[in-house]
Amino acid sequence: MRRRPRVASRIFLALIYLFLYAPIFIMIVFSFNASKSRSVWSGFTLDWYTELFSDSMIISSLTTTIGVSVLAAIVATIAGTFAAIGFFNMRKRWRSPLLAINNIPVMNADIVTGVSLCLLFVSLGSVLKYQLGFGTLLIAHITFNIPYVILSVLPKLRQMDRNLVDAAMDLGCTWFQAFYKVIIPEIMPGIINGMMIAFTMSIDDFVISYFTAGSKVQTLSMAIYAMTRKRVSPKINAVSTLLFLFILLLLIIINVRQIRQEEREKKLRTLKSK
Amino acid sequence: MKLKYLSAPYIVWMALFVVAPVIIVVVYAFTSAAGEFTFDNFAKMGGYVSVFSRSFLLAIISTAICIIIGYPVAYILSKERARQQRILIMLIMLPMWMNFLLRTYAWMSILENTGLLNRLLTLLGLPAVNIINTPTAIVIGMVYNFLPFMILPIYSVIVKIDRSLIEAAQDLGANAVTVFRRVIFPLSLPGVFSGITMVFVPAVSTFVISQLLGGGANMLLGDLIEMQFLGAAYNPHLGSAIALVMMVIVMICMWLMNKFGAGGEEAVML
């Protein structure tokens, strides 16, 4: 059944990858362009990369983006892991509706999530005398991140041998010890994976931030959006190239981890079968 | 076991930041600015029939193109060697991590009248084309941005198909076409359905793509909502009504997906 793909399908694949990568390639190339043009090449320069660090608007929006992504990813990972363990130990009658609600931010259009949170924050804000800002932005990011952590931790819980927890408790562990000495190490790959997904979702988000950040703080995506109305500075190409490389690195780390883990599991399985 | 109480904080969080916002949208959709119950907001949508039909038309066209391109890609990928598959799939996901706005902006510089595409065409002695600020440009932008969301779920379903089913069909005398038509394709449908949802929902609700590539002349549902909340036409009641319609669309998509037994969660995570 394992026939090698034919030439035609190879060419087709190559064209699709060209389609997917052409704009990114152009983006990166024009971050080194000497002039501000976005379609005429006028020589190589690193100026945009050096100027980048003296542009206070870009730096402050980058700090906001990284700050909110890191904080939201950490909070969402902790809350999501607890929630996943809780859901897993519930009866199905309770778990199913809760998981359905958990899926709402995943399935809903970003604009609907953004708008509905915006309405909530504005109506709460008028009561609590609080305006849209970094706080509301962070709450919004945590809210759309947690479901991804849960969806990444739950399968690991399902794979876990249920007897392990019982065994630990029979041997005298309190349920808290069973929790952090047995369950957490078992589901760690799912937790790490969920955190990575949460972080990348946060860093890439535009629509939800746009509706929940208010006018005083802005993320990098919001800064870019504001610029596309006029003209995007090549500095933005430069900062995005850096971010892209950073995320590429993260993705490689995730994949190498996964490959190593699978190889370890394979080895264990062959050991067991012996 | 007390472990189930670990989810209590998140349940409170969900009630506050997932359920409450949805309820507020519903309340806004059915009230006027004065706070009285009304169906007016839905009646007003009648004035935007062209926006609705344009949004649906472009989203359907883009989804169809994504299936036509994405299905063969997923199928070809599933036949590659395991190690290559992993790399190729990662390469499909990678563009999604480049800022979405910038990728769309890059298409602006490709498609605009003095852009890279037209430079290339004139270089080859061909007539220049006018794509930017047309619905075509919006469709290109949608297909480009959402194609991975079609490829990934279809791929993840195809690779999980039990090989022995295919072998059984071959043993029973089915040729390659029959195997595909009667075994692989029916079994891959759940992936296609989650792909359709994952492309159609963001496509029908986008406002960035239409603003950057459509030049503001081709308003979509997303633009309409955005205008009601942050734009000149400030009217959150009408905006909520449209958002509510969009939620109903998503629910229909989810219901269809469940009905056809798609692994929605897995496809989303991949």
XYZ file of C-alpha atoms in Angstrom:
544
model
C 0.000 0.000 0.000
C 2.990 2.275 0.474
C 3.324 3.724 -2.992
C 5.591 6.776 -3.274
C 3.775 9.945 -4.266
C 4.118 10.681 -7.947
C 5.775 13.666 -9.582
C 2.483 15.503 -10.189
C 1.568 15.422 -6.537
C 5.072 16.550 -5.595
C 4.720 19.596 -7.855
C 1.278 20.298 -6.410
C 2.670 20.204 -2.868
C 5.550 22.475 -3.844
C 3.104 25.035 -5.286
C 1.016 24.986 -2.098
C 4.085 25.552 0.053
C 5.134 28.357 -2.282
C 1.677 29.928 -1.815
C 1.965 29.600 1.972
C 5.494 30.948 2.230
C 5.707 33.627 -0.476
C 4.166 36.412 1.665
C 6.315 35.485 4.655
C 9.423 35.415 2.521
C 8.532 38.827 1.101
C 7.919 40.136 4.620
C 11.343 39.001 5.771
C 13.154 40.195 2.647
C 11.657 43.673 2.917
C 12.753 43.960 6.542
C 16.257 44.301 5.070
C 15.232 46.765 2.349
C 17.124 50.062 2.310
C 14.108 52.152 1.258
C 10.635 52.273 2.772
C 9.035 50.791 -0.344
C 7.197 47.515 0.073
C 7.661 46.328 -3.503
C 10.884 47.885 -4.866
C 14.203 46.514 -3.668
C 16.824 49.206 -3.154
C 19.654 47.560 -1.287
C 20.455 45.718 1.917
C 20.343 47.353 5.340
C 20.067 46.410 8.992
C 18.876 49.907 9.916
C 15.305 48.817 10.645
C 16.569 46.339 13.197
C 18.671 48.924 14.996
C 16.034 51.673 14.775
C 13.498 49.241 16.143
C 14.973 49.425 19.607
C 14.721 53.207 19.784
C 11.084 53.325 18.671
C 9.206 53.735 21.952
C 5.802 52.937 20.403
C 6.959 49.586 19.022
C 8.893 48.712 22.174
C 5.967 49.519 24.461
C 3.520 47.506 22.334
C 5.994 44.634 22.209
C 6.345 44.741 26.006
C 2.555 44.689 26.353
C 2.292 41.736 23.963
C 4.987 39.699 25.693
C 3.788 40.690 29.168
C 0.190 39.716 28.519
C 1.173 36.513 26.674
C 3.511 35.296 29.418
C 1.150 36.175 32.276
C -1.917 34.789 30.502
C -0.081 31.578 29.566
C 1.101 30.997 33.158
C -2.269 31.723 34.771
C -4.148 29.743 32.115
C -1.811 26.766 32.488
C -2.255 26.569 36.254
C -6.010 27.189 36.187
C -6.506 24.949 33.157
C -4.573 22.046 34.684
C -6.580 22.205 37.921
C -9.790 22.503 35.933
C -8.897 19.551 33.690
C -8.153 17.320 36.687
C -11.414 18.428 38.272
C -13.435 17.772 35.104
C -11.784 14.401 34.674
C -12.877 13.291 38.135
C -16.475 14.357 37.649
C -19.429 12.303 36.564
C -20.184 12.532 32.881
C -23.531 14.182 33.625
C -21.632 17.220 34.958
C -18.561 16.982 32.791
C -20.283 17.075 29.400
C -22.119 20.398 29.832
C -19.051 21.987 31.467
C -16.838 20.894 28.582
C -19.402 22.271 26.147
C -19.188 25.676 27.879
C -15.408 25.348 27.908
C -15.547 24.953 24.122
C -17.472 28.180 23.549
C -14.402 30.456 23.269
C -12.635 27.879 21.068
C -15.475 27.529 18.599
C -16.921 31.034 18.640
C -15.730 33.572 16.092
C -13.006 35.736 17.659
C -14.987 38.866 16.980
C -17.971 37.526 18.945
C -15.757 36.580 21.913
C -14.106 40.003 21.733
C -17.345 41.934 21.473
C -19.081 40.004 24.252
C -16.152 40.482 26.656
C -16.032 44.139 25.662
C -19.707 44.543 26.612
C -19.112 42.760 29.927
C -16.099 44.903 30.801
C -17.857 48.110 29.836
C -20.976 47.306 31.860
C -18.950 46.080 34.859
C -16.594 49.028 34.442
C -19.364 51.570 34.802
C -20.264 49.963 38.146
C -16.739 49.351 39.422
C -15.284 52.595 37.985
C -12.751 50.620 36.010
C -11.742 51.285 32.416
C -10.541 48.987 29.671
C -6.796 48.478 29.933
C -4.093 45.953 30.678
C -6.267 44.225 33.322
C -9.175 43.566 30.977
C -6.778 42.549 28.209
C -5.197 40.000 30.536
C -8.568 38.604 31.671
C -9.616 38.224 28.025
C -6.414 36.389 27.134
C -6.677 34.064 30.143
C -10.281 33.328 29.187
C -9.487 32.247 25.637
C -6.301 30.394 26.691
C -7.690 28.119 29.428
C -9.823 25.989 27.057
C -6.728 25.116 25.010
C -4.829 24.051 28.135
C -7.747 21.877 29.213
C -8.065 20.297 25.774
C -4.357 19.502 25.852
C -4.268 18.116 29.433
C -7.455 15.989 29.293
C -6.121 13.390 26.807
C -3.057 12.859 29.053
C -5.362 12.234 32.018
C -7.298 9.701 29.969
C -4.051 7.887 29.125
C -3.014 7.781 32.785
C -3.435 4.527 34.705
C -6.180 5.266 37.213
C -4.812 2.681 39.638
C -1.695 4.801 40.154
C -3.588 7.325 42.276
C -5.330 4.600 44.270
C -2.026 2.798 44.776
C -0.365 5.978 46.022
C -3.182 6.591 48.478
C -3.199 2.962 49.649
C 0.493 3.406 50.377
C -0.309 6.334 52.632
C -0.257 9.390 50.410
C -2.766 12.098 51.198
C -4.811 13.097 48.179
C -2.699 16.239 47.919
C 0.503 14.170 47.769
C -1.103 11.884 45.215
C -1.914 14.991 43.234
C 1.541 16.502 43.009
C 3.656 13.348 43.188
C 1.632 11.130 40.851
C -0.829 13.026 38.697
C 1.225 16.132 37.856
C 4.363 14.262 36.654
C 2.182 11.907 34.584
C 0.419 14.704 32.706
C 3.400 17.076 32.464
C 3.785 16.754 28.653
C 0.162 17.839 28.207
C 0.665 20.771 30.574
C 3.790 21.978 28.747
C 2.107 21.576 25.392
C -0.954 23.481 26.600
C 1.219 26.305 27.884
C 3.040 26.600 24.559
C -0.256 26.682 22.662
C -1.654 29.281 25.067
C 1.438 31.443 24.667
C 1.407 31.341 20.873
C -2.356 31.962 20.725
C -1.880 35.039 22.919
C 1.036 36.423 20.998
C -0.783 36.048 17.685
C -4.163 37.371 18.804
C -5.456 40.561 17.318
C -9.244 40.591 17.243
C -9.972 39.845 20.918
C -7.249 42.247 22.113
C -8.617 44.927 19.804
C -11.981 44.859 21.577
C -10.766 44.451 25.157
C -7.607 46.562 25.496
C -9.242 49.971 25.336
C -7.422 52.988 23.959
C -4.548 53.315 26.424
C -2.658 50.070 25.926
C -1.960 48.357 22.647
C -0.444 45.052 21.619
C 1.920 44.668 18.707
C -0.911 43.394 16.500
C -2.961 46.473 17.358
C -0.009 48.725 16.529
C 0.362 46.997 13.172
C -3.354 47.340 12.495
C -3.245 51.056 13.244
C -0.309 51.377 10.862
C -1.904 49.480 7.974
C -4.361 52.380 7.771
C -1.478 54.579 6.646
C 1.803 52.892 5.824
C 3.517 50.068 7.647
C 7.052 50.909 8.676
C 9.687 48.308 7.713
C 10.537 48.322 11.429
C 7.380 46.293 11.888
C 8.663 43.780 9.330
C 11.840 43.601 11.377
C 10.092 43.026 14.709
C 7.827 40.416 13.142
C 10.776 38.615 11.621
C 12.331 38.429 15.091
C 9.058 37.181 16.615
C 8.682 34.645 13.832
C 12.170 33.280 14.464
C 11.439 33.139 18.196
C 8.232 31.160 17.649
C 9.972 28.930 15.120
C 12.485 28.116 17.870
C 9.668 27.354 20.346
C 7.981 25.076 17.817
C 11.222 23.200 17.157
C 11.664 22.705 20.912
C 8.114 21.330 21.245
C 8.655 18.939 18.349
C 12.038 17.703 19.510
C 10.513 17.084 22.953
C 7.672 15.122 21.401
C 9.972 13.015 19.240
C 12.190 12.232 22.248
C 9.199 11.342 24.368
C 7.792 9.034 21.708
C 11.148 7.312 21.340
C 11.318 6.852 25.113
C 7.821 5.363 25.119
C 8.742 3.059 22.243
C 11.787 1.844 24.159
C 9.684 1.250 27.268
C 7.171 -0.731 25.259
C 9.846 -2.975 23.745
C 11.343 -3.459 27.213
C 7.957 -4.441 28.605
C 7.254 -6.887 25.801
C 10.551 -8.609 26.559
C -12.252 11.852 45.946
C -11.917 15.578 46.411
C -10.127 16.082 43.088
C -13.261 17.189 41.299
C -13.353 20.367 43.389
C -10.145 21.501 41.704
C -12.262 22.766 38.838
C -14.361 25.025 41.088
C -12.318 28.208 40.465
C -12.525 27.737 36.711
C -16.265 27.087 36.867
C -16.675 30.466 38.601
C -14.367 32.019 35.983
C -16.382 30.489 33.138
C -19.636 31.755 34.652
C -18.175 35.268 34.824
C -16.217 35.515 31.581
C -17.758 32.962 29.226
C -21.424 32.616 30.160
C -22.120 36.157 31.421
C -20.783 37.849 28.244
C -22.985 35.615 26.095
C -26.013 36.544 28.224
C -25.151 40.239 27.943
C -24.973 39.941 24.152
C -28.413 38.304 24.121
C -29.816 41.044 26.388
C -28.325 43.817 24.241
C -29.605 42.180 21.060
C -33.197 42.270 22.320
C -33.202 45.740 23.897
C -33.157 49.302 22.631
C -30.812 52.036 23.808
C -33.561 53.056 26.262
C -33.501 49.557 27.746
C -36.859 48.333 26.442
C -37.482 44.930 24.931
C -37.528 45.084 21.142
C -37.012 43.146 17.926
C -35.911 46.348 16.209
C -32.252 45.353 16.057
C -33.098 42.288 14.039
C -35.432 44.276 11.797
C -32.591 46.738 11.127
C -30.474 43.909 9.794
C -32.790 43.855 6.788
C -30.963 46.964 5.600
C -27.740 45.019 5.431
C -28.862 42.127 3.256
C -26.061 42.865 0.787
C -23.442 42.619 3.563
C -24.885 39.313 4.761
C -25.043 37.817 1.290
C -21.547 39.039 0.396
C -20.112 37.600 3.626
C -21.750 34.246 3.118
C -20.891 34.089 -0.565
C -17.196 34.905 -0.054
C -16.917 32.602 2.968
C -18.576 29.723 1.064
C -16.349 30.258 -1.986
C -13.241 30.366 0.217
C -14.290 27.261 2.131
C -14.922 25.405 -1.132
C -11.513 26.406 -2.506
C -9.916 25.313 0.777
C -11.524 21.868 0.435
C -10.495 21.542 -3.210
C -6.881 22.451 -2.407
C -6.681 21.173 1.168
C -8.066 17.676 0.700
C -5.457 16.568 -1.860
C -2.706 18.170 0.232
C -3.833 16.270 3.341
C -4.124 13.060 1.344
C -0.675 13.381 -0.244
C 0.894 14.261 3.121
C -0.613 11.174 4.733
C 1.259 9.027 2.215
C 4.683 10.463 2.936
C 7.197 8.721 5.204
C 6.547 9.240 8.924
C 9.530 11.490 9.590
C 8.867 13.630 6.510
C 5.201 13.877 7.420
C 6.092 15.450 10.726
C 8.275 18.084 9.092
C 5.803 18.806 6.289
C 2.935 19.198 8.765
C 5.020 21.535 10.884
C 5.684 23.565 7.753
C 1.914 23.831 7.192
C 1.452 25.169 10.731
C 4.435 27.484 10.752
C 2.952 30.358 8.674
C 0.153 30.631 11.206
C 2.691 31.840 13.730
C 3.707 34.821 11.636
C 1.570 37.753 12.634
C -1.775 37.370 10.869
C -2.022 41.083 10.054
C 1.417 41.175 8.527
C 0.794 38.155 6.353
C -2.334 39.824 5.044
C -0.434 43.076 4.610
C 2.167 41.177 2.591
C -0.592 40.154 0.201
C -1.377 43.848 -0.210
C 2.138 44.440 -1.485
C 1.828 41.436 -3.812
C -1.592 42.258 -5.234
C -1.655 46.059 -5.441
C -1.639 47.629 -8.891
C 2.060 48.467 -8.812
C 2.749 45.421 -6.659
C 5.000 42.426 -7.057
C 2.505 40.316 -9.040
C 1.976 42.987 -11.676
C 5.717 43.675 -11.862
C 6.242 39.989 -12.543
C 3.475 39.931 -15.168
C 4.871 42.951 -17.050
C 8.319 41.399 -16.862
C 6.905 38.352 -18.630
C 5.177 40.573 -21.177
C 1.698 39.817 -19.869
C -1.067 42.376 -19.214
C -1.345 43.635 -15.642
C -4.314 42.541 -13.537
C -6.420 44.563 -11.141
C -7.051 42.398 -8.070
C -6.590 44.591 -5.012
C -9.799 46.019 -3.520
C -11.949 43.417 -5.286
C -13.775 40.409 -3.806
C -11.130 38.220 -5.499
C -8.455 39.723 -3.276
C -10.581 38.997 -0.192
C -11.036 35.369 -1.267
C -7.270 35.014 -1.822
C -6.657 36.447 1.643
C -9.184 34.092 3.238
C -7.872 30.996 1.481
C -4.331 31.940 2.377
C -5.064 32.544 6.051
C -7.407 29.626 6.671
C -6.097 26.851 4.379
C -4.079 25.214 7.217
C -7.298 24.921 9.245
C -8.679 22.734 6.443
C -5.553 20.663 5.815
C -4.790 19.800 9.458
C -8.106 18.222 10.551
C -8.465 16.254 7.291
C -4.885 15.029 7.614
C -5.315 14.028 11.266
C -8.370 11.931 10.365
C -6.811 10.282 7.290
C -3.648 9.149 9.104
C -5.789 7.472 11.762
C -7.692 5.332 9.237
C -7.126 1.675 10.026
C -4.753 0.289 7.379
C -6.361 -3.135 7.581
C -9.625 -1.699 6.240
C -7.811 -0.559 3.107
C -6.062 -3.919 2.781
C -9.361 -5.740 3.245
C -10.918 -3.698 0.447
C -7.962 -4.482 -1.812
C -8.155 -8.187 -0.972
C -11.800 -8.099 -1.936
C -10.806 -6.811 -5.363
C -11.223 -3.042 -5.070
C -8.907 -0.955 -7.240
C -7.243 2.262 -6.027
C -10.157 4.473 -7.113
C -12.738 2.271 -5.426
C -10.672 2.085 -2.238
C -10.564 5.866 -2.127
C -14.217 6.352 -3.024
C -15.699 3.657 -0.793
C -13.250 3.511 2.142
C -10.892 6.460 2.572
C -13.213 9.277 1.536
C -16.208 8.278 3.700
C -13.926 7.742 6.699
C -12.261 11.126 6.212
C -15.552 13.070 6.193
C -15.415 13.970 9.917
C -12.140 15.757 9.205
C -13.698 17.565 6.263
C -16.584 18.733 8.441
C -14.343 20.104 11.163
C -12.253 21.722 8.434
C -15.357 23.378 7.001
C -16.262 24.780 10.436
C -12.752 25.949 11.140
C -12.522 27.789 7.818
C -16.077 29.034 7.447
C -16.452 30.581 10.923
C -13.378 32.841 10.790
C -13.993 33.602 7.097
C -17.557 34.758 7.634
C -16.567 36.884 10.633
C -13.327 38.514 9.487
C -12.973 42.247 9.242
C -9.219 42.555 8.876
C -8.986 40.801 5.509
C -11.825 42.799 4.007
C -10.375 46.066 5.256
C -6.842 45.407 4.051
C -7.514 43.596 0.771
C -11.071 44.716 0.020
C -10.238 48.390 0.429
C -13.311 49.140 2.556
C -15.602 48.961 -0.470
C -16.518 45.325 0.164
C -17.948 45.413 3.671
C -18.412 42.074 5.448
C -20.300 41.026 8.585
C -17.160 41.457 10.691
C -16.790 45.064 9.507
C -20.430 45.674 10.314
C -20.010 44.422 13.895
C -16.758 46.288 14.374
C -18.389 49.524 13.233
C -21.174 49.154 15.795
C -18.712 48.851 18.665
C -15.592 50.828 17.819
C -16.498 52.599 14.616
C -18.459 55.682 13.654
C -21.841 53.913 13.624
C -21.764 53.238 17.380
C -24.754 51.009 18.196
C -23.869 48.044 20.440
C -27.467 46.820 20.366
C -27.424 46.262 16.613
C -23.860 44.919 16.896
C -24.975 42.411 19.533
C -27.858 41.280 17.363
C -25.457 40.553 14.491
C -23.047 38.859 16.915
C -25.940 36.726 18.137
C -26.703 35.667 14.561
C -23.057 34.715 14.214
C -23.211 32.629 17.400
C -26.212 30.799 15.983
C -24.204 30.090 12.801
C -21.383 28.668 14.935
C -23.855 26.531 16.886
C -25.307 25.145 13.651
C -21.784 24.327 12.454
C -20.972 22.613 15.766
C -24.206 20.664 15.675
C -23.465 19.495 12.127
C -19.953 18.543 13.198
C -21.179 16.493 16.168
C -23.795 14.859 14.015
C -21.157 13.608 11.631
C -19.003 12.468 14.524
C -16.053 14.765 13.954
C -13.297 14.861 16.546
C -13.618 18.613 16.948
C -11.347 18.840 19.986
C -8.576 16.791 18.486
C -8.737 18.628 15.202
C -8.491 21.960 16.959
C -5.526 20.831 19.001
C -3.630 18.691 16.539
